[in-house]
Short mmCIF file of C-alpha atoms in Angstrom, two decimals:
data_model
loop_
_atom_site.label_atom_id
_atom_site.label_comp_id
_atom_site.label_asym_id
_atom_site.label_seq_id
_atom_site.Cartn_x
_atom_site.Cartn_y
_atom_site.Cartn_z
CA MET A 1 99.81 101.63 96.18
CA ILE A 2 102.48 104.03 96.51
CA PHE A 3 101.87 108.05 95.27
CA VAL A 4 104.68 109.31 93.07
CA ASN A 5 105.53 113.05 93.43
CA LYS A 6 108.98 113.66 92.56
CA LYS A 7 110.52 116.93 91.49
CA THR A 8 113.87 117.53 89.33
CA THR A 9 115.44 120.53 86.97
CA LEU A 10 116.07 118.03 83.88
CA PRO A 11 114.09 118.42 80.78
CA ARG A 12 111.14 116.55 79.61
CA GLU A 13 112.62 114.94 77.11
CA GLU A 14 115.95 114.22 78.88
CA LEU A 15 113.88 112.71 82.10
CA LEU A 16 112.29 110.25 79.39
CA SER A 17 115.18 109.34 77.88
CA VAL A 18 116.49 108.55 81.35
CA LEU A 19 113.86 106.37 82.45
CA LYS A 20 113.90 104.54 79.17
CA ASP A 21 117.75 103.58 79.55
CA CYS A 22 117.15 101.14 82.29
CA ASN A 23 120.37 99.27 81.97
CA ARG A 24 122.43 102.54 82.81
CA VAL A 25 120.33 103.47 85.84
CA ASN A 26 120.56 99.93 86.95
CA GLU A 27 124.65 99.72 86.55
CA ARG A 28 125.48 99.44 89.87
CA VAL A 29 122.65 97.90 91.25
CA LYS A 30 123.12 94.86 92.98
CA PHE A 31 120.03 92.26 92.27
CA ASP A 32 118.72 88.99 93.40
CA GLU A 33 119.95 86.73 90.44
CA LYS A 34 117.36 83.94 91.31
CA ARG A 35 114.73 86.28 90.02
CA GLY A 36 116.59 88.27 87.55
CA ARG A 37 117.58 91.81 86.98
CA PRO A 38 114.07 94.42 86.58
CA GLN A 39 113.72 95.72 83.41
CA MET A 40 111.28 98.60 83.25
CA LEU A 41 109.33 99.19 80.00
CA VAL A 42 108.11 102.52 79.85
CA LYS A 43 105.29 103.82 77.44
CA GLU A 44 104.32 107.39 76.61
CA ARG A 45 100.72 108.02 75.44
CA GLY A 46 100.61 112.05 75.03
CA ARG A 47 100.99 113.65 78.47
CA TRP A 48 100.32 110.24 80.22
CA LEU A 49 103.41 107.97 80.91
CA SER A 50 102.88 104.01 82.32
CA MET A 51 105.70 102.13 83.39
CA THR A 52 105.97 98.28 84.10
CA CYS A 53 108.32 96.55 85.55
CA ARG A 54 109.30 92.45 84.95
CA PHE A 55 112.14 90.19 85.85
CA VAL A 56 114.54 89.34 82.98
CA GLY A 57 117.04 85.86 83.09
CA GLY A 58 116.07 84.68 86.35
CA GLU A 59 115.44 80.82 87.39
CA SER A 60 111.54 81.21 86.44
CA LYS A 61 109.39 83.05 84.17
CA ASP A 62 107.90 86.66 85.59
CA ASN A 63 104.18 86.59 84.02
CA GLY A 64 103.19 89.36 85.58
CA PHE A 65 99.32 88.50 86.48
CA ILE A 66 97.08 90.29 84.83
CA VAL A 67 98.67 93.40 84.17
CA GLY A 68 101.11 92.74 87.12
CA THR A 69 102.58 95.93 89.23
CA LEU A 70 102.84 99.22 86.96
CA PHE A 71 103.32 103.25 87.50
CA PHE A 72 100.47 105.62 85.89
CA GLY A 73 101.31 109.09 85.78
CA ARG A 74 102.35 112.15 84.24
CA ILE A 75 105.62 114.46 83.73
CA THR A 76 104.87 118.03 83.81
CA GLU A 77 107.24 121.09 83.15
CA LYS A 78 106.80 124.28 84.60
CA ASN A 79 108.97 127.10 85.66
CA GLY A 80 112.15 124.80 84.95
CA VAL A 81 111.07 122.48 87.33
CA THR A 82 109.94 118.81 85.94
CA ARG A 83 107.47 116.76 88.06
CA LEU A 84 106.58 113.35 87.78
CA CYS A 85 103.56 112.53 89.47
CA GLY A 86 101.79 109.22 89.58
CA ILE A 87 100.64 106.46 91.38
CA ILE A 88 102.62 102.85 91.23
CA THR A 89 99.88 99.47 91.99
CA THR A 90 99.79 96.13 91.32
CA ALA A 91 97.34 94.26 89.02
CA PRO A 92 94.16 97.18 89.94
CA ALA A 93 91.96 95.22 87.80
CA PHE A 94 92.20 92.14 89.63
CA TYR A 95 92.36 93.44 92.94
CA ALA A 96 89.01 95.98 91.77
CA VAL A 97 87.10 92.31 91.88
CA ILE A 98 88.92 91.50 95.17
CA LEU A 99 87.52 94.83 96.58
CA GLY A 100 84.05 94.10 94.71
CA LEU A 101 84.09 90.94 96.41
CA LEU A 102 84.52 92.10 99.98
CA ILE A 103 81.94 95.35 100.10
CA TYR A 104 79.60 92.96 99.17
CA SER A 105 80.45 90.31 101.41
CA VAL A 106 80.12 93.07 104.22
CA ILE A 107 76.79 95.00 102.86
CA ARG A 108 75.51 91.16 102.48
CA GLY A 109 76.74 90.26 105.64
CA ILE A 110 74.83 93.34 107.41
CA SER A 111 71.50 93.29 105.70
CA LEU A 112 71.61 89.49 106.63
CA GLY A 113 72.76 89.78 109.95
CA GLY A 114 75.69 87.72 109.83
CA PHE A 115 78.78 87.11 108.57
CA ASN A 116 80.50 85.21 106.31
CA PRO A 117 84.07 84.96 106.62
CA VAL A 118 85.09 83.69 103.06
CA ALA A 119 85.56 87.17 101.27
CA LEU A 120 88.04 87.89 103.72
CA ILE A 121 89.76 84.64 103.46
CA ILE A 122 90.08 85.18 100.01
CA ALA A 123 91.19 88.74 99.91
CA VAL A 124 93.99 87.72 102.35
CA ALA A 125 95.06 84.67 100.28
CA SER A 126 95.27 86.67 97.29
CA VAL A 127 97.39 89.40 98.87
CA LEU A 128 99.60 87.02 100.61
CA MET A 129 99.76 84.44 97.22
CA PHE A 130 101.09 87.41 95.00
CA LEU A 131 103.87 88.87 97.49
CA PRO A 132 106.66 89.07 95.33
CA GLU A 133 104.47 91.00 92.72
CA PHE A 134 103.89 93.76 95.61
CA LYS A 135 107.69 93.81 96.16
CA LYS A 136 107.77 95.44 92.98
CA GLN A 137 106.25 98.52 93.82
CA GLY A 138 109.38 99.17 95.84
CA ILE A 139 111.33 98.52 93.45
CA ILE A 140 109.85 101.01 90.40
CA ASP A 141 109.83 103.87 93.10
CA ARG A 142 113.64 103.30 94.00
CA TYR A 143 114.09 102.92 90.15
CA LEU A 144 112.45 106.37 89.23
CA ALA A 145 114.35 107.86 92.20
CA ARG A 146 118.16 106.59 90.95
CA ALA A 147 117.00 107.57 87.00
CA ILE A 148 116.47 111.23 88.40
CA LYS A 149 119.59 110.89 90.39
CA TYR A 150 121.26 109.69 87.10
CA GLY A 151 119.78 112.15 84.82
CA GLU A 152 120.99 115.17 87.29
CA SER A 153 124.63 113.97 87.39
CA ARG A 154 125.27 113.57 84.14
#
């Protein structure tokens, strides 16, 4: 989970247009061609903005299990400064269930006077199994920084 708080002097509409232009932002960036090139899918819902990342053109299909890795936040403009605030997270619904299972297991272990490692093993295994999906968090964070830098240099 990565918290994002970026500032720029770009107007809100211009920042949105730069964020939606994925090919231009990733123009001179090298990526692992086996996985493909990351494609950002930007959706705007009123004041809120969501962005998902998927790899296109790689050797295998990127399914983005359940929800995949996404940025969820908003763009606010005040006194000539535009602020992009939000959170980058991976499969929030899936990990809410895993976290609930882990908390339930700890509470049951304390109430019964024992500890069952199954929930802990499932939580660790799910993180390790979907490690490539967690790497997308850094890709989205760097994409946001590049988009702001690109927009300011135009």
